[in-house]
PDB file of C-alpha atoms and ligand atoms in Angstrom:
ATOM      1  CA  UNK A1126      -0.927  -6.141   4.262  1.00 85.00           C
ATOM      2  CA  UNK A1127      -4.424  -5.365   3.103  1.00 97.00           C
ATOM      3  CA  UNK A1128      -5.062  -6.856  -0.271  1.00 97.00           C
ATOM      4  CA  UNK A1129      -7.649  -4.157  -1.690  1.00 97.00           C
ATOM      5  CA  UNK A1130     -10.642  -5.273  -2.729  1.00 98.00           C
ATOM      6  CA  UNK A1131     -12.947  -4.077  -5.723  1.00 98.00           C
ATOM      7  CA  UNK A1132     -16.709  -4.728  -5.972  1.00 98.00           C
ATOM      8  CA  UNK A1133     -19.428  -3.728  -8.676  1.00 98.00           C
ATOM      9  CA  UNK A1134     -22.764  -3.682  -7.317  1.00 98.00           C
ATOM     10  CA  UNK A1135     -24.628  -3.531  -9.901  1.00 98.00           C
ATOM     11  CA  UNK A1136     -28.313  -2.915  -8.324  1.00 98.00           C
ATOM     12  CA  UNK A1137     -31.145  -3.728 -10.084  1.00 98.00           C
ATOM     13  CA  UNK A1138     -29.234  -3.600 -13.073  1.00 98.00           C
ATOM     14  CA  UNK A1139     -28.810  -6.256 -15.907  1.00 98.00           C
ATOM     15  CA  UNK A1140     -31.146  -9.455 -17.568  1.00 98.00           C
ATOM     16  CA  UNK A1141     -29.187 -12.676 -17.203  1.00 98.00           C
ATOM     17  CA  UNK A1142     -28.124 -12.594 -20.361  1.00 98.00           C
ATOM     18  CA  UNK A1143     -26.446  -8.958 -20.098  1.00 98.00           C
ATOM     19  CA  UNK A1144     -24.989 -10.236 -17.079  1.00 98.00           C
ATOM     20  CA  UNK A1145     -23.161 -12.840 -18.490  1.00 98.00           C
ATOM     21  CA  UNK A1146     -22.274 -11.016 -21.462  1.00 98.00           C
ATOM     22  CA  UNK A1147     -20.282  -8.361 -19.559  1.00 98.00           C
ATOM     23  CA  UNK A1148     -18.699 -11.356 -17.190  1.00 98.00           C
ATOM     24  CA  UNK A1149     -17.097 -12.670 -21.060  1.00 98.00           C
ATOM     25  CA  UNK A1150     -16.230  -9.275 -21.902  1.00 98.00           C
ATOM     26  CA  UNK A1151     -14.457  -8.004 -18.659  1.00 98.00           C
ATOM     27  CA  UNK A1152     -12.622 -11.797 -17.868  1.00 98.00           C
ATOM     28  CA  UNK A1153      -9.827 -10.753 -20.451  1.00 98.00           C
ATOM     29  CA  UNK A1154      -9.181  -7.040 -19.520  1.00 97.00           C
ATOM     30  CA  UNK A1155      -9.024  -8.465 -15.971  1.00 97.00           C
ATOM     31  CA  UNK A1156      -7.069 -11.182 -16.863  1.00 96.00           C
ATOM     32  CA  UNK A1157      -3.430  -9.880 -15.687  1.00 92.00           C
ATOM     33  CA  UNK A1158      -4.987  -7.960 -12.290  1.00 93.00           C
ATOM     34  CA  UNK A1159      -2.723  -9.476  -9.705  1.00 92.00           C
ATOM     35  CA  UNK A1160      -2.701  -8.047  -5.968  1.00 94.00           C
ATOM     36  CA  UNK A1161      -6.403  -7.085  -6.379  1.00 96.00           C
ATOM     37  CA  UNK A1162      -9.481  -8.949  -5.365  1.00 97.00           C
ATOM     38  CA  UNK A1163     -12.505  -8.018  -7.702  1.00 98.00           C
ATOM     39  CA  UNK A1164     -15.957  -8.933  -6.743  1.00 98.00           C
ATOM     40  CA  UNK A1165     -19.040  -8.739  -8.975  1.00 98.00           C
ATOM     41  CA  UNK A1166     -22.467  -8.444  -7.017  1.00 99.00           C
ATOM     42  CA  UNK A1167     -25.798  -8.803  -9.955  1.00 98.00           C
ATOM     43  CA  UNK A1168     -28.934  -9.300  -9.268  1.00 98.00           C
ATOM     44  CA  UNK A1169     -30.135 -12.340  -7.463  1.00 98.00           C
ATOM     45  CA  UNK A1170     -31.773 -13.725 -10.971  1.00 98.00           C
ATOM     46  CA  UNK A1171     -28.509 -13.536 -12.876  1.00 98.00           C
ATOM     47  CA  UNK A1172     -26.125 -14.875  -9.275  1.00 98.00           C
ATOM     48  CA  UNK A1173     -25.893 -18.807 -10.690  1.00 98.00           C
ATOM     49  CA  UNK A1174     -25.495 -17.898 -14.149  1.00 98.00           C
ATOM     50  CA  UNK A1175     -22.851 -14.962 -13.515  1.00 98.00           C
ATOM     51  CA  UNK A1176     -21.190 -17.794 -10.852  1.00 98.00           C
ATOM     52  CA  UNK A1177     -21.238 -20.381 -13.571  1.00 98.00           C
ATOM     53  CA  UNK A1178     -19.653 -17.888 -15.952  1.00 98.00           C
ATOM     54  CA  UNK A1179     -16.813 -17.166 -13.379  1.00 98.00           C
ATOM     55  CA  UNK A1180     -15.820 -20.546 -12.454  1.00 97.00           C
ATOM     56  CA  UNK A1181     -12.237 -20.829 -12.895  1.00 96.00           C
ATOM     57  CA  UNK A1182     -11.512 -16.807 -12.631  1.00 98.00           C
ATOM     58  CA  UNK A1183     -10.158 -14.478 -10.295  1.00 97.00           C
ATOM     59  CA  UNK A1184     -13.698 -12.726  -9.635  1.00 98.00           C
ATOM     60  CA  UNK A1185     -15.620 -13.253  -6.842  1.00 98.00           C
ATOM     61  CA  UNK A1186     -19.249 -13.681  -6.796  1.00 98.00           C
ATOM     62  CA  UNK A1187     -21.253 -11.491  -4.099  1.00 99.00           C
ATOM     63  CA  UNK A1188     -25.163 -10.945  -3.451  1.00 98.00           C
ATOM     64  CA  UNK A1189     -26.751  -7.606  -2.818  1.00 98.00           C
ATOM     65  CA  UNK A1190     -28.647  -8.299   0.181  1.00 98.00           C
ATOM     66  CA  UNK A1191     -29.306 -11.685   2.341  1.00 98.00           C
ATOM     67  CA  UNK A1192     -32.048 -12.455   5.131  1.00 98.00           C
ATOM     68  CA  UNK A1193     -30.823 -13.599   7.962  1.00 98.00           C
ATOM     69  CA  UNK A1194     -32.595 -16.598   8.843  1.00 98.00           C
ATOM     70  CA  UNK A1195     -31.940 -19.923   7.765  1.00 98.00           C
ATOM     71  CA  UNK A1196     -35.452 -20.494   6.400  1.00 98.00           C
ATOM     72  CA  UNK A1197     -38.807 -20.491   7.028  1.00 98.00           C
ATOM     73  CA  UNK A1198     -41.889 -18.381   6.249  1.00 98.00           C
ATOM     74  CA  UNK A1199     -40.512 -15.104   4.466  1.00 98.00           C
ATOM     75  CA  UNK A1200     -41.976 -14.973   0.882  1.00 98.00           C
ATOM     76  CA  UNK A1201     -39.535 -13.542  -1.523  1.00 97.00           C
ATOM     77  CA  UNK A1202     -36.233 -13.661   0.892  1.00 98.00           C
ATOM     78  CA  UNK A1203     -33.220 -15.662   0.410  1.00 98.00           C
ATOM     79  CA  UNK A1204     -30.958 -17.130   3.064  1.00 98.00           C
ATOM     80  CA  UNK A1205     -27.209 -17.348   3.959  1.00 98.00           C
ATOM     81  CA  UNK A1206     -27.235 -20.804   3.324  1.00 98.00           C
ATOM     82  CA  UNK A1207     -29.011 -20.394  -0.728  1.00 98.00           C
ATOM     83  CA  UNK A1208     -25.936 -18.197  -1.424  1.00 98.00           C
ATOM     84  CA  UNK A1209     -23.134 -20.600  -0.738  1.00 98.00           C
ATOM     85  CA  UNK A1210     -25.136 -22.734  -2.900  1.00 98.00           C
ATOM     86  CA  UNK A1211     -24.541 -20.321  -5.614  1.00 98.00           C
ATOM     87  CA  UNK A1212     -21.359 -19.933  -4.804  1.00 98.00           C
ATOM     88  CA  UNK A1213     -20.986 -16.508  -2.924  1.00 98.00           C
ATOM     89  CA  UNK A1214     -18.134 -15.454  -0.784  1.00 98.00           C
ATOM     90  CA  UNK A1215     -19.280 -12.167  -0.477  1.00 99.00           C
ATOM     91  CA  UNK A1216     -22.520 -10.215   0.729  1.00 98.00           C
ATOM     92  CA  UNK A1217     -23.634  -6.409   0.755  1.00 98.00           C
ATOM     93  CA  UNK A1218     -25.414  -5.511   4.061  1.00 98.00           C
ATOM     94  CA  UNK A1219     -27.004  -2.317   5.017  1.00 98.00           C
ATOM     95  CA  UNK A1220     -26.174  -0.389   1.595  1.00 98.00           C
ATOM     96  CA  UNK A1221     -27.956   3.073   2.391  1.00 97.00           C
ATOM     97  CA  UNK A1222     -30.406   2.475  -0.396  1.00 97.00           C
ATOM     98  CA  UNK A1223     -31.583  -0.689   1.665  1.00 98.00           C
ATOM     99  CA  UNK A1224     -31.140   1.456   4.660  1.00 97.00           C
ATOM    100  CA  UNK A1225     -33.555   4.254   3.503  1.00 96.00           C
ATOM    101  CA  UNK A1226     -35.714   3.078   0.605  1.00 97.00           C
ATOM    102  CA  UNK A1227     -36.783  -0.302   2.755  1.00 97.00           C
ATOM    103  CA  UNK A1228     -35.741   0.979   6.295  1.00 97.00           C
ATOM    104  CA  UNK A1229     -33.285  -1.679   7.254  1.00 97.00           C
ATOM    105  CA  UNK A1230     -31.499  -0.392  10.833  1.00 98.00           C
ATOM    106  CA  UNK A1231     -28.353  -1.272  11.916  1.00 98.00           C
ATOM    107  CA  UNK A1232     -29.653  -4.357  14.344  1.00 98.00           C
ATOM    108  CA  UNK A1233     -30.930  -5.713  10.680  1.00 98.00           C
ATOM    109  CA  UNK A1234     -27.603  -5.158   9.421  1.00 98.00           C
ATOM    110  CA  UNK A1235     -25.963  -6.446  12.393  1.00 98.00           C
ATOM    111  CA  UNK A1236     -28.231  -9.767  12.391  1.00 98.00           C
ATOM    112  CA  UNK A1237     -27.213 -10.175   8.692  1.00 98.00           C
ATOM    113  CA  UNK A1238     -23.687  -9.553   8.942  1.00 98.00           C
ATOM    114  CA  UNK A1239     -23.495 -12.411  11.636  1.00 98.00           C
ATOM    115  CA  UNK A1240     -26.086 -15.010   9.575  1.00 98.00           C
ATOM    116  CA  UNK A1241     -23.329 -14.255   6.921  1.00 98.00           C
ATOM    117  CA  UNK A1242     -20.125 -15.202   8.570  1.00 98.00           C
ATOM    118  CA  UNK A1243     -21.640 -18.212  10.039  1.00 98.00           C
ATOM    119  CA  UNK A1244     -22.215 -19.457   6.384  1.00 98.00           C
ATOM    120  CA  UNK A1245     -18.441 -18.237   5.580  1.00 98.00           C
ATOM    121  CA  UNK A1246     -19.523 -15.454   3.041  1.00 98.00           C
ATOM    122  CA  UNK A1247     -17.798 -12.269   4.010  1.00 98.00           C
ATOM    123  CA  UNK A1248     -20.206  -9.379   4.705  1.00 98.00           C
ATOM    124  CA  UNK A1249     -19.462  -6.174   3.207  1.00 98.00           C
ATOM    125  CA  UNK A1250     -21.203  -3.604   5.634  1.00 98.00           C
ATOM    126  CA  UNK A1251     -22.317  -0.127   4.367  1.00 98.00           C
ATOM    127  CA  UNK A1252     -22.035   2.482   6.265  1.00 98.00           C
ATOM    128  CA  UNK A1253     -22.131   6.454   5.525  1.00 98.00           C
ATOM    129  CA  UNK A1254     -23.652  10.180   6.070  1.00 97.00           C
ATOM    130  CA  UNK A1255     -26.380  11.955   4.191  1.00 96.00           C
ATOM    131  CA  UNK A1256     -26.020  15.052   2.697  1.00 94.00           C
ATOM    132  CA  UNK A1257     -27.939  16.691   6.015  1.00 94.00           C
ATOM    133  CA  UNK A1258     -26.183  14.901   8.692  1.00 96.00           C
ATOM    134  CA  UNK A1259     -22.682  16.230   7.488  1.00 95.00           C
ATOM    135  CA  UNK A1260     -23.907  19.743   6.653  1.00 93.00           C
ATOM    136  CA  UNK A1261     -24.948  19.673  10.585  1.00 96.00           C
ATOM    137  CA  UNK A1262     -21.930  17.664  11.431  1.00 97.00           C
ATOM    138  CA  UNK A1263     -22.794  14.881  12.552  1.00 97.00           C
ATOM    139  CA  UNK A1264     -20.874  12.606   9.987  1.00 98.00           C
ATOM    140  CA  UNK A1265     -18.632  10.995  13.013  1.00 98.00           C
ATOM    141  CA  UNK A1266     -21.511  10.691  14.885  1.00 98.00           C
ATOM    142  CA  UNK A1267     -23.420   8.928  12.233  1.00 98.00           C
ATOM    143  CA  UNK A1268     -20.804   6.552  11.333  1.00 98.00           C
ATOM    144  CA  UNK A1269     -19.721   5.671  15.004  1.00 98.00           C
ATOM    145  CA  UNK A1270     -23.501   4.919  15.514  1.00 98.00           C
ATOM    146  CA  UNK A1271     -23.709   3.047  12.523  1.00 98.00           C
ATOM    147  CA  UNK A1272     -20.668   0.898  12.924  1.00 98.00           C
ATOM    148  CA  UNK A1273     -21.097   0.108  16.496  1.00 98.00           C
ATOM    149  CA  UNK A1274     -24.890  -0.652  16.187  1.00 98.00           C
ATOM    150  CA  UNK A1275     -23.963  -2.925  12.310  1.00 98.00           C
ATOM    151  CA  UNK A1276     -21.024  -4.840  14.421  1.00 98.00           C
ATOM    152  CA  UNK A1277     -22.103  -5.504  17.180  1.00 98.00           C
ATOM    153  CA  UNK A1278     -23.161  -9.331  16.616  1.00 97.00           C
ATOM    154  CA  UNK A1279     -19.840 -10.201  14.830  1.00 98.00           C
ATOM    155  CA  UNK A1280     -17.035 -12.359  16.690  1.00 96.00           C
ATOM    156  CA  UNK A1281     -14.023 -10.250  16.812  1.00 97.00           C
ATOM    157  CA  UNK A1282     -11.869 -13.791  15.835  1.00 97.00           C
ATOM    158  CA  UNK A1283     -13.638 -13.399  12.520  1.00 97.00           C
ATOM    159  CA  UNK A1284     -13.060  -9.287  12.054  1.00 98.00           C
ATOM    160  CA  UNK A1285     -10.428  -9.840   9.226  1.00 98.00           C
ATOM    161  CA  UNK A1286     -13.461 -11.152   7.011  1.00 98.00           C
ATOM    162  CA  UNK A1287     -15.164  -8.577   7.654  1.00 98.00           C
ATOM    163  CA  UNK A1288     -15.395  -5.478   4.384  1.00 98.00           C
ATOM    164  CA  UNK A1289     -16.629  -2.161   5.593  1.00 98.00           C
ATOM    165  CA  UNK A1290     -17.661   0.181   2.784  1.00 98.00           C
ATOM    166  CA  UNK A1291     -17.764   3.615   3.576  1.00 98.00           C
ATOM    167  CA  UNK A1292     -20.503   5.088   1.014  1.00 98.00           C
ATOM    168  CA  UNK A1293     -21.271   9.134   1.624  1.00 97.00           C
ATOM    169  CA  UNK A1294     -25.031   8.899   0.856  1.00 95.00           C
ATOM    170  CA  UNK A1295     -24.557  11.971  -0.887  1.00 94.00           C
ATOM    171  CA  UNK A1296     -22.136  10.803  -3.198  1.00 92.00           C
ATOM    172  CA  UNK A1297     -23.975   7.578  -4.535  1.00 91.00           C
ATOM    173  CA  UNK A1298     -24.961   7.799  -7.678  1.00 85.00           C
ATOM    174  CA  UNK A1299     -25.169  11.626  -7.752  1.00 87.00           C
ATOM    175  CA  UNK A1300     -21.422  12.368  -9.688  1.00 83.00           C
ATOM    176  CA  UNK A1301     -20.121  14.240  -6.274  1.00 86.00           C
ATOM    177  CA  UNK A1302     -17.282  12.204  -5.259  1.00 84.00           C
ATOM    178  CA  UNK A1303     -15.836  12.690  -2.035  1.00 89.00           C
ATOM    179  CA  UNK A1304     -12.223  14.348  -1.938  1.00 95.00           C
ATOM    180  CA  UNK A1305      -9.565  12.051  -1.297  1.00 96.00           C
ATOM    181  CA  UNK A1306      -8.775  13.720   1.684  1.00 97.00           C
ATOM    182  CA  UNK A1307     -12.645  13.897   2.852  1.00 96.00           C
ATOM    183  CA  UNK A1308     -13.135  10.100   2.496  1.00 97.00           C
ATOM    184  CA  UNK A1309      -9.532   9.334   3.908  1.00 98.00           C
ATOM    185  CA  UNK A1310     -10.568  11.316   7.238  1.00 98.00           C
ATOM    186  CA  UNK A1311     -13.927   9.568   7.828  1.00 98.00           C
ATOM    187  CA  UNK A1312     -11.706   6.162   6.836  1.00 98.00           C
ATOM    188  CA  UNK A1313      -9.010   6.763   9.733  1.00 98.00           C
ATOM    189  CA  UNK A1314     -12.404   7.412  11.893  1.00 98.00           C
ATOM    190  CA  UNK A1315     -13.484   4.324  10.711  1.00 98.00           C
ATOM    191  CA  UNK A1316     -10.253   1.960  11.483  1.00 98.00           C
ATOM    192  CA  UNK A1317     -10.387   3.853  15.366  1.00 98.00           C
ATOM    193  CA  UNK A1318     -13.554   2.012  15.560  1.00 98.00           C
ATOM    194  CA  UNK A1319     -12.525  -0.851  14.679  1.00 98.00           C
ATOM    195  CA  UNK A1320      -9.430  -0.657  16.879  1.00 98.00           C
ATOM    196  CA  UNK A1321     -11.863  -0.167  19.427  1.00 96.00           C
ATOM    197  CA  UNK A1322     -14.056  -2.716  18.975  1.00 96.00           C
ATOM    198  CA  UNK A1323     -11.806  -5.397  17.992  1.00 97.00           C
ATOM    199  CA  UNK A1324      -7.673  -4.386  18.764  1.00 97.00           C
ATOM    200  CA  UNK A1325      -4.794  -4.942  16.243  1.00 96.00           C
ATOM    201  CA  UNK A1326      -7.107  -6.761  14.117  1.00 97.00           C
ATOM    202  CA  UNK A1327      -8.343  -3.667  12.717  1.00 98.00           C
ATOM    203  CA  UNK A1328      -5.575  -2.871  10.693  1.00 97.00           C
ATOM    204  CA  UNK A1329      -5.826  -6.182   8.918  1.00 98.00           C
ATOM    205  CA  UNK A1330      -9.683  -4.779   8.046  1.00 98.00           C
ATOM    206  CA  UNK A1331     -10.665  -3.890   4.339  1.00 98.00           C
ATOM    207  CA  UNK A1332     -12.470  -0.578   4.184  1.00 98.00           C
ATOM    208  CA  UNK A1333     -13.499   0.358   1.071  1.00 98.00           C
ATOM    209  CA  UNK A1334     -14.900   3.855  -0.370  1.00 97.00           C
ATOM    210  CA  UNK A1335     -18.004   3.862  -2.564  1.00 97.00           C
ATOM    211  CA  UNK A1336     -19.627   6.957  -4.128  1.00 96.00           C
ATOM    212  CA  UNK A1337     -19.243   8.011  -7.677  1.00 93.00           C
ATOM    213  CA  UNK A1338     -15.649   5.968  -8.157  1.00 96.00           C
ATOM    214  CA  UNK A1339     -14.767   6.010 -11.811  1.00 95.00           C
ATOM    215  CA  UNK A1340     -11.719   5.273 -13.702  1.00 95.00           C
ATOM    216  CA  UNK A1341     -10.563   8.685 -13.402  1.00 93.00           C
ATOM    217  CA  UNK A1342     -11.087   9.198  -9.798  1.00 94.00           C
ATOM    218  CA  UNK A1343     -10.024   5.598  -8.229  1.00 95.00           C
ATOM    219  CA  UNK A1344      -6.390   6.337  -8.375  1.00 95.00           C
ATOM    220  CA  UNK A1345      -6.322   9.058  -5.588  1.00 95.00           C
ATOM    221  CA  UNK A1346      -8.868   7.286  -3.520  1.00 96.00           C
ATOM    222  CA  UNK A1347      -6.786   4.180  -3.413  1.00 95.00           C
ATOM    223  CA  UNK A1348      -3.529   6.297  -2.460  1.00 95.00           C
ATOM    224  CA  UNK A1349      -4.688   7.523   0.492  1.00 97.00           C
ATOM    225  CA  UNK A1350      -3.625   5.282   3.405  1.00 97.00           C
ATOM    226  CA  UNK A1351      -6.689   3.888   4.851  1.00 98.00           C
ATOM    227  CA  UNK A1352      -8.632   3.028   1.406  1.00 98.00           C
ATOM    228  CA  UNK A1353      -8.497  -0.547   0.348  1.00 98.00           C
ATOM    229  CA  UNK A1354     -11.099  -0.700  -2.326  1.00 97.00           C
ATOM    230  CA  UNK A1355     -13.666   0.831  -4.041  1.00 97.00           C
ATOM    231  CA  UNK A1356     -17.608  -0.474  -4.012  1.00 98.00           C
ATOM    232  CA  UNK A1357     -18.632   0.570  -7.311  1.00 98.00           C
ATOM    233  CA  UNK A1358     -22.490   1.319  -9.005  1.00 97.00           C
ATOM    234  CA  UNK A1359     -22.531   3.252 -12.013  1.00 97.00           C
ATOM    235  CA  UNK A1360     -19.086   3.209 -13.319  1.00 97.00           C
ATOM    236  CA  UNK A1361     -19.402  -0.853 -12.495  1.00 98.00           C
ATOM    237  CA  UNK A1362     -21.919  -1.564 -14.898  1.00 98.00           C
ATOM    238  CA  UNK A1363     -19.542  -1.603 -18.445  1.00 98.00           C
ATOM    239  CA  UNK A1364     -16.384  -4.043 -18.487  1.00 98.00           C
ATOM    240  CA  UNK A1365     -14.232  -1.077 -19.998  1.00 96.00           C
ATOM    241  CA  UNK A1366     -14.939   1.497 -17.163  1.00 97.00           C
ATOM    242  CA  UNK A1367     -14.858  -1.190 -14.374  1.00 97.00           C
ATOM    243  CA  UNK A1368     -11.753  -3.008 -15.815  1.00 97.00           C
ATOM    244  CA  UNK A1369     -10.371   0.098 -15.484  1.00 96.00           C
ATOM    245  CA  UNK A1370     -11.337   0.720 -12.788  1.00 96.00           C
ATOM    246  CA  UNK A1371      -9.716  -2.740 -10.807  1.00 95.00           C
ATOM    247  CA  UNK A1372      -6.444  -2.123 -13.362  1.00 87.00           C
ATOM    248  CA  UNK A1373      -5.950   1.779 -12.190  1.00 75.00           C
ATOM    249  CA  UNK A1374      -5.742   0.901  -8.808  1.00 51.00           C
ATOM    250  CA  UNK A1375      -3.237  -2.301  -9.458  1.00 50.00           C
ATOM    251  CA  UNK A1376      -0.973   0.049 -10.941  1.00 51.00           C
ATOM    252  CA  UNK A1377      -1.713   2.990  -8.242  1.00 47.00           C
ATOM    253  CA  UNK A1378      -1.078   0.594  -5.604  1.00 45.00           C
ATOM    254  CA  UNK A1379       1.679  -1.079  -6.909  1.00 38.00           C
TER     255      UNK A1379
HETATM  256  C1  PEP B1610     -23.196   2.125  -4.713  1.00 60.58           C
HETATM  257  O1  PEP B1610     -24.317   1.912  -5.070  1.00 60.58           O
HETATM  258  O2  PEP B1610     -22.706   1.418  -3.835  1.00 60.58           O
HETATM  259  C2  PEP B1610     -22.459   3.222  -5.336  1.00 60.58           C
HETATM  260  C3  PEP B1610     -21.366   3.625  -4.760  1.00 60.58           C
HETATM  261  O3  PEP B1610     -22.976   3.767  -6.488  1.00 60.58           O
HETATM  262  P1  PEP B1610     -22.249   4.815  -7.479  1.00 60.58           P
HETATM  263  O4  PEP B1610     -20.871   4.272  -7.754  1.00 60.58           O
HETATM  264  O5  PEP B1610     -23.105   4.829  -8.721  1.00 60.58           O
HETATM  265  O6  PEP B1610     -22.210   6.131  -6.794  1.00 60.58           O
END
């Protein structure tokens, strides 16, 4: 039984007192979820406040990005070990816009996903297609690459903390949601990966879909069979929308 999982990434999104603002707002809407597991990701500035806020709640904290060294020398990077201080039990690794906007590859990805795990947060690992790679069909090519090549440094006895979020990169932020039926295709592509890589653990494997979820849309993602959760940008960044968005699929996947 895979418990899905709901995260709002809310980018560079958010002063720490807008932050904490929503987190008292969205706490009661949230406050019968049951079966879910909803994860807020701010910036790094607003992490210990937001954490603070949450004590005592059902919501997870998660960061946006990590470095994967313990510490040292790397001005303006923050470690594995800084985020459990803060309370994290979740990371997001190799979202596409750290993939393309500050060229982060999968060994990167792969590097931070392990750093992670050693510190016990759970990485949530991006993966996903541009626009041009599926129009020359090379989605399944793409994502095997990409989840091989992100993977490779994790211990298959710790798969089952492992989130993969698959995240069309032309569906993020654009409006263009996938189909159901698009995004549950590449997700059955993605679980025979993972079945590869690591056996029956797969199926105990969150894999969430992220690209333009809304309240209105999450319900058919989250029926298909292979979608456990949504990573959310846009429609994450109001309590209403993304309390509805963590209460449509209780009741779709109820
Ligand atoms: C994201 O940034 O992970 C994302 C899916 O964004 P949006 O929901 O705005 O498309």
């Amino acid at each position: 039984m895979r418990t899905p999982i709901l995260a709002a990434n809310w980018k560079m999104h958010k002063n720490v007192g807008e932050a904490v603002a929503f987190v008292e707002e969205f706490l009661p809407l949230v406050a019968d979820a049951e079966g879910v597991e909803m994860v807020l990701a701010p910036p790094f500035t607003a992490l210990d406040r937001v954490g603070q806020t949450l004590a005592g709640s059902a919501v997870k904290l998660a960061s946006q990005n990590v470095n994967p060294e313990a510490k040292g020398a790397f001005t303006g990077e923050i470690a594995p070990g800084m985020l459990v201080d803060l309370g994290c039990a979740y990371a997001i690794v190799g979202h596409s816009e750290r993939r393309h906007i500050y060229g982060e590859d999968d060994t990167l990805v792969a590097r931070k996903a392990a750093a992670l795990l050693a510190e016990d947060i759970r990485p949530i690992v991006c993966v996903g297609e541009t626009l041009d790679q599926r129009e020359a069909n090379r989605t399944f090519d793409v994502i095997g690459g990409q989840l091989e090549g992100s993977l490779a440094e994790v211990d298959p006895a710790r798969a089952e903390d492992v989130v993969l979020a698959y995240e069309p990169v032309w569906a993020i932020g654009t409006g263009r949601t996938a189909t159901p039926e698009i995004a549950q295709e590449v997700h059955a592509f993605i679980r025979e990966g993972l079945a590869k890589r690591f056996g029956e653990r797969a199926s105990q494997i969150r894999i969430q879909y992220g690209g333009s979820v809304k309240p209105d849309n999450v319900y058919e993602l989250m029926a298909q069979p292979d979608i456990d959760g949504a990573l959310v940008g846009g429609a994450s960044l109001e309590p209403e929308s993304f309390s509805r968005i963590v209460l449509f699929d209780r009741q779709g996947s109820a």
